[in-house]
mmCIF file of C-alpha atoms in Angstrom:
data_model
loop_
_atom_site.group_PDB
_atom_site.id
_atom_site.type_symbol
_atom_site.label_atom_id
_atom_site.label_comp_id
_atom_site.label_asym_id
_atom_site.label_seq_id
_atom_site.Cartn_x
_atom_site.Cartn_y
_atom_site.Cartn_z
ATOM 1 C CA GLN R 1369 0.000 0.000 0.000
ATOM 2 C CA SER R 1370 1.462 3.387 -1.022
ATOM 3 C CA LYS R 1371 1.964 6.064 1.612
ATOM 4 C CA LEU R 1372 -0.573 8.873 1.707
ATOM 5 C CA ARG R 1373 0.860 12.211 0.643
ATOM 6 C CA VAL R 1374 0.589 14.866 3.345
ATOM 7 C CA PRO R 1375 -0.180 18.258 1.806
ATOM 8 C CA ALA R 1376 1.884 21.237 2.953
ATOM 9 C CA PRO R 1377 0.068 23.763 5.178
ATOM 10 C CA VAL R 1378 -1.507 26.550 3.164
ATOM 11 C CA GLY R 1379 0.838 29.518 2.859
ATOM 12 C CA SER R 1380 3.897 27.727 4.248
ATOM 13 C CA PHE R 1381 5.801 28.298 0.996
ATOM 14 C CA LEU R 1382 5.000 32.019 0.792
ATOM 15 C CA ALA R 1383 7.817 34.368 1.822
ATOM 16 C CA ALA R 1384 5.262 36.924 3.021
ATOM 17 C CA SER R 1385 4.047 34.458 5.674
ATOM 18 C CA TYR R 1386 7.312 34.712 7.620
ATOM 19 C CA THR R 1387 7.635 38.109 9.275
ATOM 20 C CA ASN R 1388 9.025 37.438 12.768
ATOM 21 C CA SER R 1389 12.826 37.471 13.044
ATOM 22 C CA VAL R 1390 14.176 34.634 15.220
ATOM 23 C CA LYS R 1391 17.965 34.586 14.806
ATOM 24 C CA HIS R 1392 20.722 36.172 12.725
ATOM 25 C CA PHE R 1393 23.626 34.281 11.110
ATOM 26 C CA ASP R 1394 26.767 35.353 9.288
ATOM 27 C CA SER R 1395 25.930 33.183 6.273
ATOM 28 C CA ARG R 1396 23.401 30.702 4.934
ATOM 29 C CA ALA R 1397 25.887 27.862 5.450
ATOM 30 C CA GLN R 1398 26.267 28.795 9.110
ATOM 31 C CA ALA R 1399 22.501 28.894 9.538
ATOM 32 C CA MET R 1400 22.058 25.464 7.963
ATOM 33 C CA SER R 1401 24.805 24.038 10.177
ATOM 34 C CA GLU R 1402 23.671 25.544 13.493
ATOM 35 C CA LEU R 1403 20.003 24.730 12.938
ATOM 36 C CA GLY R 1404 20.919 21.100 12.194
ATOM 37 C CA CYS R 1405 19.564 20.941 8.647
ATOM 38 C CA THR R 1406 22.235 18.395 7.690
ATOM 39 C CA VAL R 1407 22.152 16.333 10.887
ATOM 40 C CA ARG R 1408 21.065 12.717 10.565
ATOM 41 C CA CYS R 1409 18.624 11.897 13.345
ATOM 42 C CA THR R 1410 15.405 9.936 13.846
ATOM 43 C CA SER R 1411 13.280 12.652 15.446
ATOM 44 C CA HIS R 1412 12.409 16.316 14.881
ATOM 45 C CA CYS R 1413 15.020 18.140 12.813
ATOM 46 C CA PRO R 1414 14.829 20.998 10.241
ATOM 47 C CA ARG R 1415 15.218 20.199 6.547
ATOM 48 C CA ALA R 1416 15.616 22.596 3.623
ATOM 49 C CA VAL R 1417 12.773 21.535 1.308
ATOM 50 C CA LYS R 1418 12.560 24.447 -1.141
ATOM 51 C CA LYS R 1419 14.613 27.427 -2.287
ATOM 52 C CA LYS R 1420 12.992 30.409 -3.981
ATOM 53 C CA GLY R 1421 15.124 33.469 -4.706
ATOM 54 C CA ASN R 1422 16.824 34.553 -1.501
ATOM 55 C CA PHE R 1423 14.436 32.474 0.636
ATOM 56 C CA THR R 1424 15.045 28.890 1.804
ATOM 57 C CA PHE R 1425 11.983 27.190 3.298
ATOM 58 C CA LEU R 1426 12.534 24.785 6.201
ATOM 59 C CA LYS R 1427 10.202 22.011 7.326
ATOM 60 C CA CYS R 1428 10.493 19.317 9.991
ATOM 61 C CA ARG R 1429 11.749 15.935 8.781
ATOM 62 C CA LEU R 1430 8.654 14.393 10.447
ATOM 63 C CA ARG R 1431 6.280 16.426 8.259
ATOM 64 C CA LYS R 1432 5.079 13.161 6.684
ATOM 65 C CA SER R 1433 4.806 11.271 9.954
ATOM 66 C CA GLN R 1434 1.514 10.367 11.652
ATOM 67 C CA PRO R 1435 0.376 12.798 12.913
ATOM 68 C CA PRO R 1436 2.456 15.163 10.751
ATOM 69 C CA CYS R 1437 4.700 17.800 12.328
ATOM 70 C CA THR R 1438 3.743 21.222 10.955
ATOM 71 C CA TRP R 1439 6.772 23.185 12.204
ATOM 72 C CA ALA R 1440 8.055 25.539 9.521
ATOM 73 C CA SER R 1441 10.554 28.354 9.178
ATOM 74 C CA ALA R 1442 12.423 30.273 6.491
ATOM 75 C CA LEU R 1443 15.936 31.584 5.912
ATOM 76 C CA ARG R 1444 16.334 34.937 4.165
ATOM 77 C CA GLU R 1445 19.693 35.768 2.606
ATOM 78 C CA ASN R 1446 20.618 39.446 2.748
ATOM 79 C CA PRO R 1447 22.688 41.355 0.152
ATOM 80 C CA ASP R 1448 25.729 41.267 2.473
ATOM 81 C CA LYS R 1449 25.569 37.416 2.493
ATOM 82 C CA SER R 1450 24.279 37.336 6.066
ATOM 83 C CA CYS R 1451 21.218 35.226 6.805
ATOM 84 C CA GLU R 1452 18.168 35.631 9.018
ATOM 85 C CA GLN R 1453 15.786 32.978 10.328
ATOM 86 C CA LEU R 1454 12.119 33.960 10.147
ATOM 87 C CA GLN R 1455 8.887 32.400 11.406
ATOM 88 C CA HIS R 1456 5.159 32.980 11.090
ATOM 89 C CA PRO R 1457 3.722 35.181 13.886
ATOM 90 C CA THR R 1458 1.207 32.580 15.073
ATOM 91 C CA GLN R 1459 1.499 29.341 13.069
ATOM 92 C CA TRP R 1460 3.971 26.461 12.702
ATOM 93 C CA LEU R 1461 6.006 27.621 15.694
ATOM 94 C CA THR R 1462 6.489 24.342 17.593
ATOM 95 C CA HIS R 1463 7.084 20.690 16.792
ATOM 96 C CA CYS R 1464 4.297 18.167 17.225
ATOM 97 C CA LYS R 1465 5.177 15.931 20.166
ATOM 98 C CA GLU R 1466 2.819 13.197 18.971
ATOM 99 C CA SER R 1467 4.649 12.743 15.651
ATOM 100 C CA LYS R 1468 6.297 9.333 15.491
ATOM 101 C CA SER R 1469 10.041 9.112 14.906
ATOM 102 C CA ASN R 1470 11.230 7.198 11.876
ATOM 103 C CA GLY R 1471 14.538 5.845 10.643
ATOM 104 C CA LYS R 1472 17.133 3.615 12.254
ATOM 105 C CA ARG R 1473 20.353 5.605 11.790
ATOM 106 C CA GLY R 1474 21.524 8.817 13.346
ATOM 107 C CA PHE R 1475 21.110 10.605 16.650
ATOM 108 C CA THR R 1476 17.947 10.271 18.698
ATOM 109 C CA ASP R 1477 17.137 13.965 18.311
ATOM 110 C CA LEU R 1478 18.716 17.325 17.529
ATOM 111 C CA GLU R 1479 19.216 18.160 21.210
ATOM 112 C CA GLU R 1480 21.430 15.092 21.624
ATOM 113 C CA TYR R 1481 23.562 16.153 18.639
ATOM 114 C CA GLN R 1482 23.919 19.751 19.865
ATOM 115 C CA LYS R 1483 24.882 18.677 23.387
ATOM 116 C CA LEU R 1484 27.656 16.372 22.186
ATOM 117 C CA SER R 1485 28.858 18.873 19.564
ATOM 118 C CA GLY R 1486 29.266 21.517 22.256
ATOM 119 C CA LEU R 1487 31.349 19.188 24.431
ATOM 120 C CA LEU R 1488 33.558 18.044 21.536
ATOM 121 C CA ALA R 1489 34.085 21.566 20.200
ATOM 122 C CA ALA R 1490 35.200 22.945 23.583
ATOM 123 C CA THR R 1491 38.801 21.783 23.007
ATOM 124 C CA ALA R 1492 40.596 19.851 20.319
ATOM 125 C CA THR R 1493 41.748 17.300 22.913
ATOM 126 C CA THR R 1494 38.281 16.283 24.178
ATOM 127 C CA LYS R 1495 37.898 12.507 23.871
ATOM 128 C CA PRO R 1496 34.612 11.028 22.579
ATOM 129 C CA THR R 1497 34.326 8.733 25.607
ATOM 130 C CA ALA R 1498 34.692 11.717 27.964
ATOM 131 C CA ALA R 1499 32.065 13.679 26.026
ATOM 132 C CA VAL R 1500 29.572 10.803 26.207
ATOM 133 C CA ARG R 1501 30.179 10.357 29.930
ATOM 134 C CA ALA R 1502 29.799 14.081 30.659
ATOM 135 C CA ALA R 1503 26.627 14.324 28.580
ATOM 136 C CA ARG R 1504 25.005 11.337 30.296
ATOM 137 C CA LEU R 1505 25.915 12.584 33.764
ATOM 138 C CA ASP R 1506 24.304 15.910 32.901
ATOM 139 C CA GLY R 1507 21.036 14.049 32.474
ATOM 140 C CA LYS R 1508 19.709 16.226 29.663
ATOM 141 C CA GLY R 1509 19.619 15.678 25.931
ATOM 142 C CA VAL R 1510 21.575 12.414 25.629
ATOM 143 C CA LYS R 1511 19.742 9.071 25.595
ATOM 144 C CA LYS R 1512 20.958 6.141 23.513
ATOM 145 C CA VAL R 1513 23.882 7.556 21.549
ATOM 146 C CA GLN R 1514 26.566 5.063 20.543
ATOM 147 C CA LEU R 1515 30.297 5.687 20.879
ATOM 148 C CA LYS R 1516 30.847 5.186 17.128
ATOM 149 C CA GLN R 1517 28.428 8.025 16.398
ATOM 150 C CA VAL R 1518 30.341 10.362 18.695
ATOM 151 C CA GLN R 1519 33.696 9.300 17.223
ATOM 152 C CA SER R 1520 32.408 10.135 13.750
ATOM 153 C CA LEU R 1521 31.087 13.481 14.984
ATOM 154 C CA LYS R 1522 34.471 14.205 16.554
ATOM 155 C CA LYS R 1523 36.203 13.699 13.186
ATOM 156 C CA THR R 1524 33.784 16.069 11.480
ATOM 157 C CA ILE R 1525 34.203 18.809 14.092
ATOM 158 C CA ALA R 1526 37.984 18.425 14.231
ATOM 159 C CA LYS R 1527 38.239 18.689 10.455
ATOM 160 C CA ARG R 1528 36.040 21.783 10.348
ATOM 161 C CA ARG R 1529 37.433 23.674 13.340
ATOM 162 C CA PHE R 1530 40.965 22.565 14.090
ATOM 163 C CA SER R 1531 42.560 20.895 11.061
ATOM 164 C CA CYS R 1532 42.529 24.109 9.032
ATOM 165 C CA LYS R 1533 45.577 25.312 10.985
ATOM 166 C CA THR R 1534 49.083 23.860 11.080
ATOM 167 C CA VAL R 1535 52.058 24.267 13.399
ATOM 168 C CA GLY R 1536 53.840 26.079 10.601
ATOM 169 C CA GLN R 1537 51.071 28.675 10.435
ATOM 170 C CA LEU R 1538 51.187 29.108 14.208
ATOM 171 C CA HIS R 1539 54.945 29.580 14.058
ATOM 172 C CA SER R 1540 54.579 32.165 11.312
ATOM 173 C CA ILE R 1541 51.981 34.174 13.273
ATOM 174 C CA VAL R 1542 54.117 34.209 16.421
ATOM 175 C CA ARG R 1543 57.186 35.360 14.484
ATOM 176 C CA LYS R 1544 55.245 38.263 12.945
ATOM 177 C CA HIS R 1545 54.535 39.576 16.443
ATOM 178 C CA SER R 1546 57.935 38.918 18.029
ATOM 179 C CA ASP R 1547 59.599 42.237 17.149
ATOM 180 C CA ILE R 1548 59.870 44.770 19.979
ATOM 181 C CA PRO R 1549 57.134 47.380 19.310
ATOM 182 C CA ALA R 1550 57.669 51.129 19.408
ATOM 183 C CA LYS R 1551 54.697 51.643 21.724
ATOM 184 C CA ARG R 1552 55.284 50.706 25.355
ATOM 185 C CA ASP R 1553 51.802 49.288 25.855
ATOM 186 C CA LYS R 1554 51.607 47.180 22.679
ATOM 187 C CA GLY R 1555 51.838 43.432 23.186
ATOM 188 C CA TYR R 1556 54.430 41.167 21.603
ATOM 189 C CA PHE R 1557 55.939 37.704 22.089
ATOM 190 C CA CYS R 1558 59.075 38.272 24.144
ATOM 191 C CA TYR R 1559 60.022 34.586 23.910
ATOM 192 C CA SER R 1560 58.882 31.677 21.751
ATOM 193 C CA MET R 1561 60.273 28.270 20.877
ATOM 194 C CA PHE R 1562 59.381 25.490 18.446
ATOM 195 C CA SER R 1563 61.276 22.237 18.744
ATOM 196 C CA SER R 1564 60.744 18.675 17.583
ATOM 197 C CA GLN R 1565 60.058 15.892 20.078
ATOM 198 C CA GLY R 1566 60.139 13.128 17.510
ATOM 199 C CA SER R 1567 58.422 12.424 14.242
ATOM 200 C CA LYS R 1568 54.898 13.290 15.434
ATOM 201 C CA LYS R 1569 55.143 15.612 18.437
ATOM 202 C CA ARG R 1570 56.432 19.173 18.505
ATOM 203 C CA LYS R 1571 57.186 21.261 21.541
ATOM 204 C CA PHE R 1572 55.647 24.728 21.518
ATOM 205 C CA THR R 1573 56.319 27.654 23.864
ATOM 206 C CA ALA R 1574 55.211 31.277 23.671
ATOM 207 C CA ILE R 1575 54.893 34.075 26.222
ATOM 208 C CA ALA R 1576 53.588 37.570 25.508
ATOM 209 C CA THR R 1577 53.956 40.853 27.371
ATOM 210 C CA THR R 1578 54.478 44.594 26.816
ATOM 211 C CA ARG R 1579 57.520 46.818 27.323
ATOM 212 C CA LYS R 1580 55.556 48.704 29.977
ATOM 213 C CA GLN R 1581 54.871 45.569 32.012
ATOM 214 C CA GLN R 1582 58.495 44.445 31.735
ATOM 215 C CA GLN R 1583 59.634 47.797 33.101
ATOM 216 C CA ARG R 1584 57.168 47.535 35.965
ATOM 217 C CA TRP R 1585 58.584 44.127 36.870
ATOM 218 C CA VAL R 1586 62.058 45.614 37.281
ATOM 219 C CA GLU R 1587 60.820 48.734 39.084
ATOM 220 C CA SER R 1588 59.142 46.708 41.866
ATOM 221 C CA PRO R 1589 61.943 44.575 43.352
ATOM 222 C CA ASN R 1590 60.099 44.143 46.677
ATOM 223 C CA SER R 1591 56.962 42.691 45.119
ATOM 224 C CA VAL R 1592 56.211 38.981 45.284
ATOM 225 C CA ALA R 1593 56.208 37.092 41.975
ATOM 226 C CA ALA R 1594 53.069 35.076 41.288
ATOM 227 C CA ALA R 1595 52.208 32.371 38.759
ATOM 228 C CA ASP R 1596 49.116 30.309 38.033
ATOM 229 C CA GLY R 1597 47.478 28.586 35.089
ATOM 230 C CA GLY R 1598 44.747 26.352 33.760
ATOM 231 C CA PHE R 1599 43.831 23.998 30.908
ATOM 232 C CA LYS R 1600 40.364 25.267 29.902
ATOM 233 C CA PHE R 1601 41.295 28.477 28.132
ATOM 234 C CA SER R 1602 42.380 27.315 24.655
ATOM 235 C CA VAL R 1603 40.819 25.091 21.999
ATOM 236 C CA LEU R 1604 44.003 23.012 21.856
ATOM 237 C CA GLY R 1605 43.751 22.126 25.528
ATOM 238 C CA TRP R 1606 47.219 23.547 26.229
ATOM 239 C CA PRO R 1607 47.767 25.221 29.606
ATOM 240 C CA LEU R 1608 47.597 29.008 29.794
ATOM 241 C CA HIS R 1609 50.110 30.549 32.212
ATOM 242 C CA VAL R 1610 49.714 33.834 34.081
ATOM 243 C CA LEU R 1611 52.823 35.631 35.378
ATOM 244 C CA GLY R 1612 52.387 38.602 37.685
ATOM 245 C CA SER R 1613 53.411 40.197 40.954
ATOM 246 C CA VAL R 1614 51.771 41.219 44.227
ATOM 247 C CA ASN R 1615 52.846 44.444 45.946
ATOM 248 C CA PRO R 1616 52.968 44.963 49.758
ATOM 249 C CA ALA R 1617 49.382 46.305 49.640
ATOM 250 C CA GLY R 1618 48.171 42.973 48.234
ATOM 251 C CA GLU R 1619 47.442 44.349 44.745
ATOM 252 C CA PHE R 1620 48.095 42.039 41.789
ATOM 253 C CA THR R 1621 49.714 43.230 38.549
ATOM 254 C CA LEU R 1622 49.691 41.134 35.379
ATOM 255 C CA HIS R 1623 53.059 41.038 33.591
ATOM 256 C CA ALA R 1624 52.811 38.266 30.983
ATOM 257 C CA LEU R 1625 50.603 35.546 29.491
ATOM 258 C CA GLY R 1626 52.125 32.358 28.107
ATOM 259 C CA THR R 1627 51.259 28.918 26.818
ATOM 260 C CA THR R 1628 53.150 25.647 26.483
ATOM 261 C CA SER R 1629 52.197 22.389 24.824
ATOM 262 C CA THR R 1630 53.051 20.446 28.022
ATOM 263 C CA MET R 1631 53.262 21.004 31.777
ATOM 264 C CA GLU R 1632 56.718 19.458 32.111
ATOM 265 C CA GLU R 1633 58.863 21.205 34.706
ATOM 266 C CA SER R 1634 61.693 21.885 32.241
ATOM 267 C CA HIS R 1635 59.245 23.202 29.648
ATOM 268 C CA VAL R 1636 57.612 25.727 31.997
ATOM 269 C CA SER R 1637 61.049 26.723 33.325
ATOM 270 C CA ASP R 1638 62.284 27.467 29.797
ATOM 271 C CA MET R 1639 59.320 29.766 29.218
ATOM 272 C CA PHE R 1640 59.804 31.815 32.403
ATOM 273 C CA CYS R 1641 63.586 31.906 31.940
ATOM 274 C CA GLY R 1642 63.131 33.169 28.379
ATOM 275 C CA CYS R 1643 60.810 35.920 29.608
ATOM 276 C CA GLY R 1644 63.238 36.857 32.393
ATOM 277 C CA ASP R 1645 66.259 37.005 30.049
ATOM 278 C CA ASN R 1646 64.380 39.165 27.560
ATOM 279 C CA THR R 1647 63.246 41.533 30.329
ATOM 280 C CA ALA R 1648 66.812 41.845 31.632
ATOM 281 C CA ARG R 1649 68.123 42.759 28.169
ATOM 282 C CA LEU R 1650 65.297 45.120 27.296
ATOM 283 C CA THR R 1651 65.408 47.113 30.543
ATOM 284 C CA GLY R 1652 69.187 46.983 30.903
ATOM 285 C CA SER R 1653 68.829 45.782 34.476
ATOM 286 C CA GLY R 1654 70.820 42.583 34.002
ATOM 287 C CA SER R 1655 69.906 39.228 35.493
ATOM 288 C CA ALA R 1656 69.937 40.646 39.030
ATOM 289 C CA GLY R 1657 67.245 43.173 38.101
ATOM 290 C CA VAL R 1658 64.604 40.560 37.385
ATOM 291 C CA LYS R 1659 65.146 38.515 40.544
ATOM 292 C CA LYS R 1660 62.398 38.264 43.166
ATOM 293 C CA ALA R 1661 62.928 37.216 46.777
ATOM 294 C CA PHE R 1662 59.642 35.307 46.952
ATOM 295 C CA ALA R 1663 57.246 33.675 44.498
ATOM 296 C CA MET R 1664 53.645 32.713 45.223
ATOM 297 C CA THR R 1665 52.086 29.703 43.455
ATOM 298 C CA ASP R 1666 49.847 26.768 44.214
ATOM 299 C CA ALA R 1667 51.223 23.258 44.813
ATOM 300 C CA GLU R 1668 52.050 22.703 41.123
ATOM 301 C CA LYS R 1669 55.689 21.537 41.087
ATOM 302 C CA ALA R 1670 56.325 22.919 37.602
ATOM 303 C CA TYR R 1671 55.546 26.465 38.764
ATOM 304 C CA ARG R 1672 57.468 26.203 42.025
ATOM 305 C CA LYS R 1673 60.652 24.960 40.340
ATOM 306 C CA ALA R 1674 60.292 27.301 37.359
ATOM 307 C CA MET R 1675 59.978 30.415 39.530
ATOM 308 C CA ALA R 1676 62.974 29.384 41.611
ATOM 309 C CA LYS R 1677 65.093 28.795 38.497
ATOM 310 C CA ALA R 1678 64.004 31.852 36.509
ATOM 311 C CA PHE R 1679 63.840 34.465 39.263
ATOM 312 C CA GLY R 1680 65.804 32.927 42.163
ATOM 313 C CA SER R 1681 62.675 33.034 44.338
ATOM 314 C CA LYS R 1682 61.785 31.188 47.518
ATOM 315 C CA ASN R 1683 58.392 29.535 47.245
ATOM 316 C CA MET R 1684 55.297 30.718 49.072
ATOM 317 C CA MET R 1685 51.871 29.110 48.957
ATOM 318 C CA CYS R 1686 48.992 31.068 47.441
ATOM 319 C CA PHE R 1687 46.886 32.801 50.120
ATOM 320 C CA PHE R 1688 43.667 31.330 48.706
ATOM 321 C CA HIS R 1689 45.035 27.774 48.774
ATOM 322 C CA VAL R 1690 46.445 28.241 52.288
ATOM 323 C CA LYS R 1691 43.039 29.255 53.628
ATOM 324 C CA LYS R 1692 41.229 26.514 51.736
ATOM 325 C CA ARG R 1693 43.593 23.834 52.997
ATOM 326 C CA GLY R 1694 43.437 25.247 56.524
ATOM 327 C CA LYS R 1695 39.645 25.196 56.512
ATOM 328 C CA ASP R 1696 39.502 21.633 55.170
ATOM 329 C CA MET R 1697 41.892 20.416 57.864
ATOM 330 C CA LEU R 1698 40.145 22.240 60.718
ATOM 331 C CA MET R 1699 36.662 21.044 59.715
ATOM 332 C CA LYS R 1700 37.951 17.470 59.453
ATOM 333 C CA ARG R 1701 39.982 17.328 62.689
ATOM 334 C CA TYR R 1702 38.026 19.579 65.063
ATOM 335 C CA ILE R 1703 36.185 17.646 67.760
ATOM 336 C CA GLY R 1704 32.793 19.287 68.176
ATOM 337 C CA SER R 1705 29.496 20.080 66.524
ATOM 338 C CA GLN R 1706 29.194 21.642 63.067
ATOM 339 C CA LYS R 1707 28.276 24.969 64.653
ATOM 340 C CA GLU R 1708 31.368 24.887 66.900
ATOM 341 C CA LYS R 1709 33.552 24.104 63.881
ATOM 342 C CA LYS R 1710 32.214 27.125 61.995
ATOM 343 C CA VAL R 1711 32.802 29.413 64.981
ATOM 344 C CA ALA R 1712 36.374 28.109 65.355
ATOM 345 C CA TRP R 1713 37.129 28.569 61.655
ATOM 346 C CA LYS R 1714 35.766 32.119 61.674
ATOM 347 C CA ALA R 1715 38.286 33.058 64.367
ATOM 348 C CA VAL R 1716 41.160 31.221 62.662
ATOM 349 C CA SER R 1717 40.308 32.806 59.293
ATOM 350 C CA ALA R 1718 40.466 36.288 60.841
ATOM 351 C CA ASP R 1719 43.919 35.508 62.300
ATOM 352 C CA ILE R 1720 45.177 34.303 58.896
ATOM 353 C CA ASP R 1721 43.980 37.575 57.342
ATOM 354 C CA ILE R 1722 46.004 39.484 59.924
ATOM 355 C CA ILE R 1723 49.112 37.396 59.105
ATOM 356 C CA ARG R 1724 48.651 38.093 55.390
ATOM 357 C CA ASN R 1725 48.814 41.870 55.941
ATOM 358 C CA ALA R 1726 52.377 41.738 57.293
ATOM 359 C CA TRP R 1727 54.693 44.424 55.860
ATOM 360 C CA ASN R 1728 57.926 42.448 55.944
ATOM 361 C CA LEU R 1729 59.423 39.133 57.051
ATOM 362 C CA PRO R 1730 60.019 40.075 60.743
ATOM 363 C CA ASP R 1731 56.463 41.424 60.943
ATOM 364 C CA PHE R 1732 55.189 38.211 59.310
ATOM 365 C CA LEU R 1733 57.004 35.984 61.816
ATOM 366 C CA SER R 1734 55.766 38.104 64.708
ATOM 367 C CA ARG R 1735 52.146 37.819 63.579
ATOM 368 C CA CYS R 1736 52.512 34.061 63.100
ATOM 369 C CA GLU R 1737 53.765 33.669 66.668
ATOM 370 C CA ALA R 1738 50.901 35.801 67.982
ATOM 371 C CA ALA R 1739 48.358 33.669 66.120
ATOM 372 C CA ARG R 1740 49.963 30.460 67.424
ATOM 373 C CA CYS R 1741 49.770 31.664 71.017
ATOM 374 C CA ASN R 1742 46.170 32.741 70.523
ATOM 375 C CA TRP R 1743 45.163 29.344 69.077
ATOM 376 C CA GLU R 1744 46.843 27.439 71.908
ATOM 377 C CA ALA R 1745 45.197 29.663 74.521
ATOM 378 C CA GLU R 1746 41.792 28.885 73.000
ATOM 379 C CA GLY R 1747 42.481 25.146 73.217
ATOM 380 C CA LEU R 1748 42.587 24.628 69.453
ATOM 381 C CA ALA R 1749 45.529 22.215 69.721
ATOM 382 C CA ASP R 1750 43.679 19.871 72.099
ATOM 383 C CA LYS R 1751 40.464 19.953 70.045
ATOM 384 C CA THR R 1752 42.228 19.026 66.784
ATOM 385 C CA THR R 1753 44.660 16.328 67.930
ATOM 386 C CA TRP R 1754 44.977 13.163 65.839
ATOM 387 C CA VAL R 1755 47.395 10.245 65.488
ATOM 388 C CA ASP R 1756 48.622 9.152 62.046
ATOM 389 C CA ASP R 1757 49.266 5.603 60.819
ATOM 390 C CA ASN R 1758 52.850 5.734 62.107
ATOM 391 C CA GLY R 1759 51.766 6.565 65.643
ATOM 392 C CA ARG R 1760 52.805 10.233 65.464
ATOM 393 C CA THR R 1761 50.627 12.832 67.200
ATOM 394 C CA TRP R 1762 49.566 15.968 65.332
ATOM 395 C CA ASN R 1763 47.265 18.961 65.835
ATOM 396 C CA PHE R 1764 46.107 21.910 63.748
ATOM 397 C CA VAL R 1765 48.369 24.460 65.459
ATOM 398 C CA THR R 1766 51.661 22.627 64.967
ATOM 399 C CA ASN R 1767 50.743 21.296 61.516
ATOM 400 C CA PHE R 1768 49.648 24.700 60.200
#
């Protein structure tokens, strides 16, 4: 028995029917891609069914299902090649939930495809298995997707977004911006390095700054150097490094931004050493001019060793991480109710703030001793005592 032909809604192929603007796109190709017109799925999904002049009419792929889905929209191409999605003011605005899905291949629905595409496009190093796991844990939009589908989607996204660039192009761009600029506040790459690590891997390093920030580094010898970084700031998944300094008033100044293809200790050290050597030459201060007595980082070994090698600094823990670790330890070891723990931490936190505001090393040591005496007088040592696996006795006061 032949399938019954479902007639199109009256007026759905008239450009004048679509007057409400929904979304703007840079091009028709971008609109088709973002709306999912080319996505293979078994449920509701837009399809370009007719093109007339500068209008492309979209209908749901379940328009012939039972009952039929009447959703409709239109794309209007503008003279500047941009594209606008339009809809009818009152009709064909939503998909019919009762329409039965058809087909055996593809994603369950468009939402599933968009969720996984977003996770895979976040960075070039996102693995399909990790994307599937994250999407399922989120509990929205992902149902029965198979790993092979996600692997295929990953190849498509990687080819479209990341494979258009090569290491040679990256090298060329960095070199174009490596000359010392005439303006003091114009950025440039003060140090970069490309080296081979074998037939497939290449080692990349680049750090950018301005002449003004390099001069400020030299002009503040009593400031504390600071470094931190993270992996979620570039599409390649490489770590982004922040190099700055903190003055005696606790104010942070950014001096340079860098990236490396690895977090190896020697790799990060080379980057900071390159920045330090360039700063010494540019400012005429020599190697002694870029040294810092102290450097503040988190527990990342690469940063701690790199700062010591590049700037001759003694390591200090980041104030934020000190307080976080102190709170975790106190809440775990304190013998008392939850309310008593919060009261104790409030007092300890205030003492740590006082220690942080020290003006110099003798003042710092004096404030530490005052805090220790205060904690012992309040019985904090007795209330936080514990014995480790080796039989050694500890408490918050002595361990802090």
